[in-house]
mmCIF file of C-alpha atoms in Angstrom:
data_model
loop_
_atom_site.group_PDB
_atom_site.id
_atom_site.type_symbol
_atom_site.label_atom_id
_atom_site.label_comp_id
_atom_site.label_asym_id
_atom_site.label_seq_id
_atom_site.Cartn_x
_atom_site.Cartn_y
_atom_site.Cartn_z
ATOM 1 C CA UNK A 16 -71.945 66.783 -114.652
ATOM 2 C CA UNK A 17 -73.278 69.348 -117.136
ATOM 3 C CA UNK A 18 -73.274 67.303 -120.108
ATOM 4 C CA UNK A 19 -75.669 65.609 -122.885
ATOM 5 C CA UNK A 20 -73.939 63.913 -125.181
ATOM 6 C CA UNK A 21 -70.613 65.507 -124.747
ATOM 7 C CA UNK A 22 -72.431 68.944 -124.798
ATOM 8 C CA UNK A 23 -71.319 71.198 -121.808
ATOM 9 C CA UNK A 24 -73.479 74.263 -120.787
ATOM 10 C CA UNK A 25 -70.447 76.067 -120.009
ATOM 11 C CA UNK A 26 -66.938 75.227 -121.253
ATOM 12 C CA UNK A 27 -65.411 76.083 -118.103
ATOM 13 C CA UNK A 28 -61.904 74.882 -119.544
ATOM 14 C CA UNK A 29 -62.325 77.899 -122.020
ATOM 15 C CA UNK A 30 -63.425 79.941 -118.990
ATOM 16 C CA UNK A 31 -59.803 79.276 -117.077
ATOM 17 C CA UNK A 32 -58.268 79.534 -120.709
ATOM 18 C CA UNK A 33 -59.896 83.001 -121.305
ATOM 19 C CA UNK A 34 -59.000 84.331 -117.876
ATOM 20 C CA UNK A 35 -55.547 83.214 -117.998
ATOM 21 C CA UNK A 36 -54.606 84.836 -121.383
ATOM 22 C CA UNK A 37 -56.397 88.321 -120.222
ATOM 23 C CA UNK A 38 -55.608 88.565 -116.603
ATOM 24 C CA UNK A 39 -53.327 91.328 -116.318
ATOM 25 C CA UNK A 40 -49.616 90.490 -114.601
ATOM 26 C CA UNK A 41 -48.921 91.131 -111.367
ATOM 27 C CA UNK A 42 -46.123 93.899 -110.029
ATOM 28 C CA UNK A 43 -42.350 92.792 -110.826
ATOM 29 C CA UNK A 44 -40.998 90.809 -108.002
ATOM 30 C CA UNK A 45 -37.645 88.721 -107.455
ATOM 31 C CA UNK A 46 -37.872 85.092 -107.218
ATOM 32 C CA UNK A 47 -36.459 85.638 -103.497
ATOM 33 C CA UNK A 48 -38.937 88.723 -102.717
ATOM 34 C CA UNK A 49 -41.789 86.334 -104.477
ATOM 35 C CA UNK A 50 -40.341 83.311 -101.959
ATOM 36 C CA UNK A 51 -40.274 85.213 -99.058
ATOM 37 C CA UNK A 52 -43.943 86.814 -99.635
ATOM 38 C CA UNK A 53 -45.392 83.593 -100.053
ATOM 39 C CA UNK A 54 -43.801 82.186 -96.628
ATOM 40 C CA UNK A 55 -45.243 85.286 -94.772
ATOM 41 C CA UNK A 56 -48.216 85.328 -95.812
ATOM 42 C CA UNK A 57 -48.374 81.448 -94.628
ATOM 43 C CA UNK A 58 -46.759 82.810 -90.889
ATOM 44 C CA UNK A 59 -49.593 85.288 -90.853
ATOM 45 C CA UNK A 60 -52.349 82.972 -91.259
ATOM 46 C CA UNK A 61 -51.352 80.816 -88.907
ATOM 47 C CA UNK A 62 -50.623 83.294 -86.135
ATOM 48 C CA UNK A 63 -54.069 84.717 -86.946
ATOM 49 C CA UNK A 64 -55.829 81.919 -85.965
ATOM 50 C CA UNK A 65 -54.889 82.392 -82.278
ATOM 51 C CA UNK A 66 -55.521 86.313 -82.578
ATOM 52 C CA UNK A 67 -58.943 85.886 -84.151
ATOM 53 C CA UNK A 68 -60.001 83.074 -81.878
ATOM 54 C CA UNK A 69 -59.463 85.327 -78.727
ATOM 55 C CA UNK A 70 -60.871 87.998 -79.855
ATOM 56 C CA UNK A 71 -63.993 86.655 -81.549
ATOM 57 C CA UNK A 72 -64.613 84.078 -78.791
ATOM 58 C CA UNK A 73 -66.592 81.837 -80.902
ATOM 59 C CA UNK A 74 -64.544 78.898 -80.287
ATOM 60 C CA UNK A 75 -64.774 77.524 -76.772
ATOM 61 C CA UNK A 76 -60.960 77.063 -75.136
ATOM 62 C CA UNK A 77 -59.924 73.655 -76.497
ATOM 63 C CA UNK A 78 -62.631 73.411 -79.209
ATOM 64 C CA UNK A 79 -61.198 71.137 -82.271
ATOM 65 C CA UNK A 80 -62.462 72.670 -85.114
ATOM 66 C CA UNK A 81 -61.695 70.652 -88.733
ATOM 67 C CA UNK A 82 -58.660 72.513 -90.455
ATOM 68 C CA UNK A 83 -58.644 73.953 -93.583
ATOM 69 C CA UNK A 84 -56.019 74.578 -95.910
ATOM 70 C CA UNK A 85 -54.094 77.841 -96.582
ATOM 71 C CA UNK A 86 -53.153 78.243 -100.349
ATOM 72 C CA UNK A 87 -51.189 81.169 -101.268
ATOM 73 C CA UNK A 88 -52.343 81.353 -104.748
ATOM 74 C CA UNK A 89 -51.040 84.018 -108.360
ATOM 75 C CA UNK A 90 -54.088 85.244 -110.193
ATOM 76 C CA UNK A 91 -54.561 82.350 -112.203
ATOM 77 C CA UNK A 92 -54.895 79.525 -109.021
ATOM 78 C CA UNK A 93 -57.584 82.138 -107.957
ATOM 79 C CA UNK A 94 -59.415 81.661 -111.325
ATOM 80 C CA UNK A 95 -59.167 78.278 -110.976
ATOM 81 C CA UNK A 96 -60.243 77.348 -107.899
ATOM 82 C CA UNK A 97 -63.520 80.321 -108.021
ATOM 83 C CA UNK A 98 -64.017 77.774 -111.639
ATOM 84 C CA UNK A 99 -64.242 74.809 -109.675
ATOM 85 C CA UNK A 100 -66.989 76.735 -107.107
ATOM 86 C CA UNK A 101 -68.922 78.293 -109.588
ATOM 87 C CA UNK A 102 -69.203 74.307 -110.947
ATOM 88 C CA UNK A 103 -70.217 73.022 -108.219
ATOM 89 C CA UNK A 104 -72.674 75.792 -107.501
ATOM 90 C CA UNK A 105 -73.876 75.985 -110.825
ATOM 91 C CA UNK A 106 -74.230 72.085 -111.289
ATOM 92 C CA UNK A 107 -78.126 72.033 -110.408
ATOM 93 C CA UNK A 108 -79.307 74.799 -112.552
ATOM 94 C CA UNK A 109 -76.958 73.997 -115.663
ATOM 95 C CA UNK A 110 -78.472 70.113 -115.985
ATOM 96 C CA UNK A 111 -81.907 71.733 -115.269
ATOM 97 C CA UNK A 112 -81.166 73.709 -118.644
ATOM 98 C CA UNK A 113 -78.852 70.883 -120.037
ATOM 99 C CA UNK A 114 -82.860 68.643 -119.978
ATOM 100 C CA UNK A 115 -84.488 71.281 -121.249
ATOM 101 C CA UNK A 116 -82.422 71.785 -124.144
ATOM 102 C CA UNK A 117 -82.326 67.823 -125.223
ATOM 103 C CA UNK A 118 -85.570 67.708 -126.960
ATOM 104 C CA UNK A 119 -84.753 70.986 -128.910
ATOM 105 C CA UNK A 120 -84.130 70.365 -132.867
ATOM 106 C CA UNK A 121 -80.181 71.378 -132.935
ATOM 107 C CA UNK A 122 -79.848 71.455 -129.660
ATOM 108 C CA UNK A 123 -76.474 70.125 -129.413
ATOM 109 C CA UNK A 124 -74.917 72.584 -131.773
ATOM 110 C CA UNK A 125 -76.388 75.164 -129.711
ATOM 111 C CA UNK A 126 -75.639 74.108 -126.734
ATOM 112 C CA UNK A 127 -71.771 73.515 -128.195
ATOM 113 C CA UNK A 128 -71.659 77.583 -129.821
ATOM 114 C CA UNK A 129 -73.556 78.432 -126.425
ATOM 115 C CA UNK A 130 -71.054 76.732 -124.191
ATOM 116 C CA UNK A 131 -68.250 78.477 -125.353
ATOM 117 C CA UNK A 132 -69.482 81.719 -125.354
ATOM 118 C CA UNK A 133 -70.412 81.373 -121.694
ATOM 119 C CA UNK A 134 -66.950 79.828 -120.958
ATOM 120 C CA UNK A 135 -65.299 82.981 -122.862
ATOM 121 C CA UNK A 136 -67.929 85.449 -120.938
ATOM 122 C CA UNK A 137 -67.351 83.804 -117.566
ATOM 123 C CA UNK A 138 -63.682 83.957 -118.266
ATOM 124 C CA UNK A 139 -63.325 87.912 -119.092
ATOM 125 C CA UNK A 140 -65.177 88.352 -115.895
ATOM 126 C CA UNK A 141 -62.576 86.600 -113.798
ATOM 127 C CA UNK A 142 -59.637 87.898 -115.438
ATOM 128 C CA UNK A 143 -61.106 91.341 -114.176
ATOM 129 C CA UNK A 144 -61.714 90.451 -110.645
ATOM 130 C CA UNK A 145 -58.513 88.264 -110.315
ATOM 131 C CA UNK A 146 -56.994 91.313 -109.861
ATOM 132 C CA UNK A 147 -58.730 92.758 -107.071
ATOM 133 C CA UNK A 148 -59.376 90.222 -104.743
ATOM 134 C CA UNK A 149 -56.926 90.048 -101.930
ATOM 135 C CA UNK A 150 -57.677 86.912 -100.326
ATOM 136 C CA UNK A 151 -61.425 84.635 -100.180
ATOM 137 C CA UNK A 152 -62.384 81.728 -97.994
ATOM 138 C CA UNK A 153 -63.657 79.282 -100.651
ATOM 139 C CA UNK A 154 -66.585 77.730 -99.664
ATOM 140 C CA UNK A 155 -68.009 75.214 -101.915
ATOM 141 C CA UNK A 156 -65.579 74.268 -104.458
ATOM 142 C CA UNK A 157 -64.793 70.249 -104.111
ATOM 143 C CA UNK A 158 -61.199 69.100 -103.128
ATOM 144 C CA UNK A 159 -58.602 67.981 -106.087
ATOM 145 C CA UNK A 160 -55.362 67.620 -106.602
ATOM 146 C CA UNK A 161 -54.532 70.986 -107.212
ATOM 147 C CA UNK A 162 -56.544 72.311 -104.820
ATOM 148 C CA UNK A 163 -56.769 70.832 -102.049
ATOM 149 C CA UNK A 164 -59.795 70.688 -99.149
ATOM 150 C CA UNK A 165 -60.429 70.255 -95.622
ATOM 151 C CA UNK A 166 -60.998 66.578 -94.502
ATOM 152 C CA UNK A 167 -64.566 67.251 -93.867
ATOM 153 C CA UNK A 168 -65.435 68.449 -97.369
ATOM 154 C CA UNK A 169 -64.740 71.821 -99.190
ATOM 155 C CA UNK A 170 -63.307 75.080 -97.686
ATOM 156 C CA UNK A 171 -59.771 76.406 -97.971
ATOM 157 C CA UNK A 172 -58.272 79.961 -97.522
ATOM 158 C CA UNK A 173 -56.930 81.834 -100.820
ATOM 159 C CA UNK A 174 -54.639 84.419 -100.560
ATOM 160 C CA UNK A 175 -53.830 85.725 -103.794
ATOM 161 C CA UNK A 176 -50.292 87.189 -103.329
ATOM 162 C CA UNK A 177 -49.373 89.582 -106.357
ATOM 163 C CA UNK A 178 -52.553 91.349 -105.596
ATOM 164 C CA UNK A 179 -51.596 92.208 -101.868
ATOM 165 C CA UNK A 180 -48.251 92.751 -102.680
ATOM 166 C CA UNK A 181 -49.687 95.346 -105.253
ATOM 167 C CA UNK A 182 -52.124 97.152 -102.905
ATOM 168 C CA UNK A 183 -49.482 97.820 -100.303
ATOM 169 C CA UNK A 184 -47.063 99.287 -103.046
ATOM 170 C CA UNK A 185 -50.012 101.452 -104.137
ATOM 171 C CA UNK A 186 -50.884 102.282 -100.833
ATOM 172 C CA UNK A 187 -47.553 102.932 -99.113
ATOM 173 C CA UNK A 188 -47.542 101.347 -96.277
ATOM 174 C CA UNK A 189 -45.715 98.828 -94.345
ATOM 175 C CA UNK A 190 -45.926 95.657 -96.251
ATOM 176 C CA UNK A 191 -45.695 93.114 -93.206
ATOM 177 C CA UNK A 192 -48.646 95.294 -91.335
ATOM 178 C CA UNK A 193 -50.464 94.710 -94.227
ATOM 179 C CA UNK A 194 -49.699 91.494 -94.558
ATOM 180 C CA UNK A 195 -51.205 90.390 -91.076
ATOM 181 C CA UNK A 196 -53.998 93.123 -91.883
ATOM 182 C CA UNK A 197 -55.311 91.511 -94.754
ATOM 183 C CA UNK A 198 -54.652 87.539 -93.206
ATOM 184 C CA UNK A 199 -56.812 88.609 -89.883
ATOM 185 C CA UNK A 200 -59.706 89.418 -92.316
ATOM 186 C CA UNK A 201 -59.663 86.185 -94.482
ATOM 187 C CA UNK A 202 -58.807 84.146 -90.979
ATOM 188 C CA UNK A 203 -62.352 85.690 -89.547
ATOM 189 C CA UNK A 204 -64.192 84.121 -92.576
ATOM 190 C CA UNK A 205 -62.330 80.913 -91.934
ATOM 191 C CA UNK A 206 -63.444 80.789 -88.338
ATOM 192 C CA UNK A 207 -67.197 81.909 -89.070
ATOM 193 C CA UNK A 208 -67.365 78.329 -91.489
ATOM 194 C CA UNK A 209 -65.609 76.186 -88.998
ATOM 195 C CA UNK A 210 -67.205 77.275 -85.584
ATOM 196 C CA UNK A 211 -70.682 77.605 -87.192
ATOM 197 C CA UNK A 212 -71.255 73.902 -88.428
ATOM 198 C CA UNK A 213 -74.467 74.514 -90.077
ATOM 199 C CA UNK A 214 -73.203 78.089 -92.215
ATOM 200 C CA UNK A 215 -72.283 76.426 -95.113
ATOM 201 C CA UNK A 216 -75.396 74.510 -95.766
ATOM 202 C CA UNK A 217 -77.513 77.223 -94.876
ATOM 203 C CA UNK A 218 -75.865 79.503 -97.724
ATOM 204 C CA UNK A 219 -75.536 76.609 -100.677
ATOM 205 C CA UNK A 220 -79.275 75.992 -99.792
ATOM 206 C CA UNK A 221 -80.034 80.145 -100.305
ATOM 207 C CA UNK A 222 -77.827 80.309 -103.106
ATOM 208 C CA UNK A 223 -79.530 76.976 -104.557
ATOM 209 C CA UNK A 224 -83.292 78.254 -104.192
ATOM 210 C CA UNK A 225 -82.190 81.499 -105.878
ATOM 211 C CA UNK A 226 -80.497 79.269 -108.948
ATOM 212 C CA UNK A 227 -83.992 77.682 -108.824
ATOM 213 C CA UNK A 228 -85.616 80.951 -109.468
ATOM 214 C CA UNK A 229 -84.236 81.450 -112.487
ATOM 215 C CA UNK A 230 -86.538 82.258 -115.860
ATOM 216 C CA UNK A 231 -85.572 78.967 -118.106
ATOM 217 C CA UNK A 232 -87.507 80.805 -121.068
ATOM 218 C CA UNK A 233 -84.163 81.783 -122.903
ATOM 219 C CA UNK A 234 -86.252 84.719 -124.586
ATOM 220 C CA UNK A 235 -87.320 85.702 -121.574
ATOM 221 C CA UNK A 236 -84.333 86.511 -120.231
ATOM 222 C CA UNK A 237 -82.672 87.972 -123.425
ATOM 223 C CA UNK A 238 -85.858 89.861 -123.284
ATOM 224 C CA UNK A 239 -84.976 91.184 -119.537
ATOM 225 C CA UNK A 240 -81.329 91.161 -120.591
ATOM 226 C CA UNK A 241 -82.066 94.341 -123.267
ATOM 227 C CA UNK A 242 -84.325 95.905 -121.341
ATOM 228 C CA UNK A 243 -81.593 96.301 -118.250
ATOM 229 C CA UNK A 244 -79.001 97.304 -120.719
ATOM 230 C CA UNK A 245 -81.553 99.819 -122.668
ATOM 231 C CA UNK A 246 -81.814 101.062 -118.422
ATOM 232 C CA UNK A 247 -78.200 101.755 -118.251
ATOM 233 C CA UNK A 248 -77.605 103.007 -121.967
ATOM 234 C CA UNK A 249 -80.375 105.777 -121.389
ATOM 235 C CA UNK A 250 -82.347 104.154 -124.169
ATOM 236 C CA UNK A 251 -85.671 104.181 -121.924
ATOM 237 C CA UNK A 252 -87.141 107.387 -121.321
ATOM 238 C CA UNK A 253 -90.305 105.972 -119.609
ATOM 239 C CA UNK A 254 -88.071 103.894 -117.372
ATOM 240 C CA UNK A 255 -88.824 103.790 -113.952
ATOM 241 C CA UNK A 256 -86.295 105.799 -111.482
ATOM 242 C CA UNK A 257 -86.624 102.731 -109.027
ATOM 243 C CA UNK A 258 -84.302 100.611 -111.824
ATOM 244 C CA UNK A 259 -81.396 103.081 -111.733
ATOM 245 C CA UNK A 260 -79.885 102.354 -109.090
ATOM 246 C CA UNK A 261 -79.699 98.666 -109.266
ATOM 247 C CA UNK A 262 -76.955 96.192 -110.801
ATOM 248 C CA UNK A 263 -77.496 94.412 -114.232
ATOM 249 C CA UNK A 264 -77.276 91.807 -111.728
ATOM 250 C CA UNK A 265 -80.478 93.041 -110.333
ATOM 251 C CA UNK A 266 -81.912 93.603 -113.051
ATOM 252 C CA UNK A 267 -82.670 90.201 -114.722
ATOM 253 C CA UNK A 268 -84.054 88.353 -111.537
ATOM 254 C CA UNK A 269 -87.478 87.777 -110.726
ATOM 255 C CA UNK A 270 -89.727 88.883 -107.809
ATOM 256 C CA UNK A 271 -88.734 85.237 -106.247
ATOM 257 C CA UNK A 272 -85.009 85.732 -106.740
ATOM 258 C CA UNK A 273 -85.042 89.742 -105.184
ATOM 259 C CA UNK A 274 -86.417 88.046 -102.378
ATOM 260 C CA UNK A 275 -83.531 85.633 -102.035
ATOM 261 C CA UNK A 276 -81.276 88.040 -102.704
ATOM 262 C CA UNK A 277 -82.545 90.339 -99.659
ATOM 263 C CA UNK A 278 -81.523 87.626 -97.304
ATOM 264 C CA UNK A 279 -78.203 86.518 -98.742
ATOM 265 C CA UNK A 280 -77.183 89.841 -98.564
ATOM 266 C CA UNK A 281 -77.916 90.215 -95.187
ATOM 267 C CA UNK A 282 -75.843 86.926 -94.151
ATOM 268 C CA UNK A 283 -72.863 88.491 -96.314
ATOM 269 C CA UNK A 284 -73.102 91.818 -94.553
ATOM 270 C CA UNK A 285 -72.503 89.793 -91.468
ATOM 271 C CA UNK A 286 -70.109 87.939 -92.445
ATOM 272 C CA UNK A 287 -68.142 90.590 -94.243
ATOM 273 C CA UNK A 288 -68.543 93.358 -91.668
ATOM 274 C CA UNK A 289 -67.686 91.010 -89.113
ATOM 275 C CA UNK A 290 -64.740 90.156 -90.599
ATOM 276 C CA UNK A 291 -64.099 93.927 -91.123
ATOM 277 C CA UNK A 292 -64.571 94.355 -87.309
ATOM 278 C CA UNK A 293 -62.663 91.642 -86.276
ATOM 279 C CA UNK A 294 -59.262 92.772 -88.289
ATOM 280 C CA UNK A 295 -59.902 96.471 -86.670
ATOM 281 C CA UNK A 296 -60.117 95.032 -83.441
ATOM 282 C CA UNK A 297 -57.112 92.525 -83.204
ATOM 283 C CA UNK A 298 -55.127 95.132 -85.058
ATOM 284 C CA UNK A 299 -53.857 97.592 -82.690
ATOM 285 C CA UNK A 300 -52.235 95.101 -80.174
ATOM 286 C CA UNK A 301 -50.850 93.113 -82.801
ATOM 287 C CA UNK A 302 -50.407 95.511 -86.425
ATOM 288 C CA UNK A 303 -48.628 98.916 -85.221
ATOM 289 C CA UNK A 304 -49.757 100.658 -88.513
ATOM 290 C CA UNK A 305 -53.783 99.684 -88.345
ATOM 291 C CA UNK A 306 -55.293 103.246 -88.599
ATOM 292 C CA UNK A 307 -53.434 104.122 -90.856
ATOM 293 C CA UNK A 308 -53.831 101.006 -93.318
ATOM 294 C CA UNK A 309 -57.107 101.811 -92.455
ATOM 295 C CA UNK A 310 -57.446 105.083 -93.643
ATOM 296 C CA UNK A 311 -55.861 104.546 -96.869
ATOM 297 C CA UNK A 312 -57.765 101.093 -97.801
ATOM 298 C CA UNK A 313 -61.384 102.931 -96.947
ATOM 299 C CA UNK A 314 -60.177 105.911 -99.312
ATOM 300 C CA UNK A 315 -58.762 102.976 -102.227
ATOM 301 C CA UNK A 316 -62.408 101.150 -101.748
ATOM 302 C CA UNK A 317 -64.280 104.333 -101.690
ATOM 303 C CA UNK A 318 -62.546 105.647 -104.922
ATOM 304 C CA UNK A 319 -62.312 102.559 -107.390
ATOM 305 C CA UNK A 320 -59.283 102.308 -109.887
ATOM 306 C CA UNK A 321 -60.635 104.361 -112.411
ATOM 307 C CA UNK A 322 -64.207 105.308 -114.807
ATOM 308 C CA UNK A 323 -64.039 101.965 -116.447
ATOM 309 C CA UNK A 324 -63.852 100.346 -112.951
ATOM 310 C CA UNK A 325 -66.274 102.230 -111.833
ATOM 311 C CA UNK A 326 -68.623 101.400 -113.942
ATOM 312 C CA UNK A 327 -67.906 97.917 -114.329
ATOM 313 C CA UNK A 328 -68.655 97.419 -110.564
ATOM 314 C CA UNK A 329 -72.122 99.509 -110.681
ATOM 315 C CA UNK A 330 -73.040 96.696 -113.654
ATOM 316 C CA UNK A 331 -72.042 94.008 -112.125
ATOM 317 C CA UNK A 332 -73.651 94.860 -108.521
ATOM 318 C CA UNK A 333 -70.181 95.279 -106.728
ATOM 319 C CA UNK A 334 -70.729 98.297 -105.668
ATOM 320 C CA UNK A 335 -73.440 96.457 -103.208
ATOM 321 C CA UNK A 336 -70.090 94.444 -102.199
ATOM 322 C CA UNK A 337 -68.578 97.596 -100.871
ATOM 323 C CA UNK A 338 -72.015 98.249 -98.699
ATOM 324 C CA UNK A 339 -71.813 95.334 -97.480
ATOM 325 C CA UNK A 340 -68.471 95.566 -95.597
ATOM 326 C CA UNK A 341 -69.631 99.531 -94.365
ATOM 327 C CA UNK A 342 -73.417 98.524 -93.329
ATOM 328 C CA UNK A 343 -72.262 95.035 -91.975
ATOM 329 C CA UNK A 344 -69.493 96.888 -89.812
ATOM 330 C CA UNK A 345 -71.920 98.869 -88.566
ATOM 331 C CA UNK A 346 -74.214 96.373 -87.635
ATOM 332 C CA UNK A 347 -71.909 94.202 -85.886
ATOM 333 C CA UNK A 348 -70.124 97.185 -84.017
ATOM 334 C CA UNK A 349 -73.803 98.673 -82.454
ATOM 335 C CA UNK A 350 -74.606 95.327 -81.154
ATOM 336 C CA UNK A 351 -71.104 94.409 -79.413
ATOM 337 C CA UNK A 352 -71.661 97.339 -77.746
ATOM 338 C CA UNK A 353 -75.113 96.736 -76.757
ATOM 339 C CA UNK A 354 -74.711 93.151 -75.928
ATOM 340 C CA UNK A 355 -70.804 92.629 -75.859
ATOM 341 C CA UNK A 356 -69.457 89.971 -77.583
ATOM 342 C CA UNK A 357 -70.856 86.623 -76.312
ATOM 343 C CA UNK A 358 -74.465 88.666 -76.471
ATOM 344 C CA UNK A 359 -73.170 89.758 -80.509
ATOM 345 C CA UNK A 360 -72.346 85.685 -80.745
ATOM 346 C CA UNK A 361 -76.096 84.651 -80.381
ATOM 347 C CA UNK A 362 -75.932 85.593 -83.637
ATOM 348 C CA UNK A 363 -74.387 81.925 -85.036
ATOM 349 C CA UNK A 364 -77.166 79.992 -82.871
ATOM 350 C CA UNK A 365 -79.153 79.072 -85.713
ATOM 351 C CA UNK A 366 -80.485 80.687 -89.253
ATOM 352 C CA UNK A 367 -83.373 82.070 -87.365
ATOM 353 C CA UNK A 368 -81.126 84.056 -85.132
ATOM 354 C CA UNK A 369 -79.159 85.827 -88.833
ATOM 355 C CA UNK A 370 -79.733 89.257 -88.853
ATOM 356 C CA UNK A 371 -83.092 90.074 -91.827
ATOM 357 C CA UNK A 372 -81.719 93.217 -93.997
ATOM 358 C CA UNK A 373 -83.679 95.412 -92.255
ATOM 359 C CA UNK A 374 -82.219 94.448 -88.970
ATOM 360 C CA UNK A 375 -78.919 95.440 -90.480
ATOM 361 C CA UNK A 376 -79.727 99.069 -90.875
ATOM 362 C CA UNK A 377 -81.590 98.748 -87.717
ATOM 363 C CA UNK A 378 -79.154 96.595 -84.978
ATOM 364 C CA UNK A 379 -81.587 97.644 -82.084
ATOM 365 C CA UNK A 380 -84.620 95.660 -83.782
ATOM 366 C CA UNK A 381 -82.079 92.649 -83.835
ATOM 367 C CA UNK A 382 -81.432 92.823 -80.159
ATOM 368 C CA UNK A 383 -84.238 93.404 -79.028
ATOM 369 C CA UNK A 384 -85.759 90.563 -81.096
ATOM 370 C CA UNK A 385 -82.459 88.004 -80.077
ATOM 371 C CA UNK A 386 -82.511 88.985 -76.395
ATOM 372 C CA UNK A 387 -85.549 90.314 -75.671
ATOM 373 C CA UNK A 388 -86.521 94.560 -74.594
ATOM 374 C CA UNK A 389 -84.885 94.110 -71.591
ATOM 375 C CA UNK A 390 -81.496 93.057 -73.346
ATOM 376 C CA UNK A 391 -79.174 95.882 -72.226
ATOM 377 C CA UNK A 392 -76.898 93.989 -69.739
ATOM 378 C CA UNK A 393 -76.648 91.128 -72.309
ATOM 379 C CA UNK A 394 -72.776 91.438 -72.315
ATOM 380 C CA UNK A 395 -72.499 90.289 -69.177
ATOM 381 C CA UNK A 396 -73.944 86.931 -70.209
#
């Protein structure tokens, strides 16, 4: 897909190779605990498709909706199957490059050296996230053999059980609660994809034009590359203050990209802060232990799992992650209460009707620009 003459941009077998030799084990389980984890976690998803569909009412009673598959994954099925996404995703930009590169004296050998240092890079990334992520509704990686997709093309739901498993050991609290807890989060992503037809295109085609952005000078970005590590390292007194708070992420994009970027994270807000809502909401009637699973996961989120951790996140913009659930929480909780939930629902008509970032801060402007000044008895729609 990537290739010139054998030549891969990135050698994403060394990535999954790379990942899977520095990932860190999981906690120490029986093969029986491991068994019966795995078949819980399976119950959980299924019975949260009934509690998130009643709650969220974006589903209309007797709506088919296309199924997607629920893969209870270890740490290394989650590195393979965010692989596969980042492949497809990246598929675009990397033969963009891949053209670029062909007329280039010793182009191949670079592009050979340069492959597998991406593929080692990409890798030590994902071995650190693989074990922090609790679950992910994977968008845009194709189907295979190994892992599997819905009938209508992509999407399946990852729950990646040594991680929960370790949370609610560190947490100390009741591991079936937070079982269901975590499953009625990753269930409200499934349902935003499959009641909101035209979601996934709309984000591949954001996600594309920022890939479309990007600098293809190579010196240009290594150039942009120093000068955001020089930011971080302290090595430019004449900096300015506007670049320290922002990601290495941040960083190295252009003006084009930032724009991009301003409206993706809006949509993930949303999505993640609905998501956040929606697992608050169910929980009391159906997870006895919510507020205080709760309590404890805000204060693990807040805190990070250590210096290193900490600062790994601030470079690699995750910190913005954790915003998004707080901000998008927010946003989602002042207009349900404004509008109630059908009013709150407007919100899937149609890209136009996504919430801008600045309507996230601000949920009024949003309502008032959805349902018009005169919007306050929207709830009883």
């Amino acid at each position: 897909m990537t290739s010139i003459g054998g030549v891969e941009m990135v050698d994403w077998n060394l990535a999954v190779a790379t990942a899977t030799r520095l990932v860190r084990p999981g906690p120490e389980v029986s093969r029986d605990e491991a068994r019966a984890v795995v078949a819980e976690l399976r119950r959980h998803a299924k019975t949260s498709e009934r509690h998130v569909r009643d709650f969220t009412r974006m589903l209309p009673d007797g709506a088919e909706v296309h199924n997607t598959p629920v893969l209870v994954v270890d740490r290394v099925g989650w590195v393979k199957a965010n692989v596969a996404g980042f492949r497809e995703l990246l598929g675009p930009l990397l033969g963009k490059m891949q053209e670029r590169r062909e007329g280039t004296p010793g182009g191949s050998v670079l592009g050979a050296f340069g492959g597998k240092v991406t593929g080692v890079e990409l890798g030590m990334l994902l071995s650190f996230l693989a074990s922090r992520v609790l679950g992910q509704y994977e968008t845009f990686a194709p189907a295979g053999l190994d892992l599997p997709g819905s009938a209508a093309g992509g999407g399946r739901l990852l729950l990646v059980a040594p991680n929960i498993v370790h949370v609610e050991r560190e947490l100390e609290v009741d591991p079936h609660d937070f079982r269901l807890w975590v499953c009625l989060h990753e269930e409200t992503h499934r349902t935003q994809f499959t009641a909101v037809p035209w979601l996934r295109a709309h984000l591949e085609g954001e996600i594309q034009t920022f890939l479309g952005a990007t600098e293809m000078d190579p010196m240009t970005v290594l150039e942009r590359l120093r000068e955001a590590a020089q930011s971080f390292a302290g090595a430019r007194p004449d900096a300015e203050g506007g670049d320290e708070g922002r990601s290495l992420v941040e960083l190295v994009q252009t003006p084009e990209q930032r724009e991009v970027l301003g409206r993706l994270t809006a949509v993930m807000s949303l999505l993640e802060g609905h998501a956040d809502f929606v697992m608050d909401g169910v929980g009391p009637d159906v997870v006895p232990s919510v507020a205080e699973i709760r309590e404890k996961f805000q204060q693990r989120r807040a805190s990070g799992a250590g210096r290193l951790d900490a600062t790994l996140r601030k470079l690699l913009g995750l910190d913005a992650k954790l915003r998004q659930y707080r901000d998008g929480e927010r946003f989602v909780r002042a207009v349900v209460g404004q509008v109630g939930m059908d009013g709150f629902n407007r919100v899937w008509t149609s890209p136009n009707t996504l919430p801008t970032k600045a309507e996230i801060a601000k949920p009024a402007d949003w309502v008032a620009r959805v349902h018009g000044k005169g919007s306050e008895d929207g709830g009883a729609e």
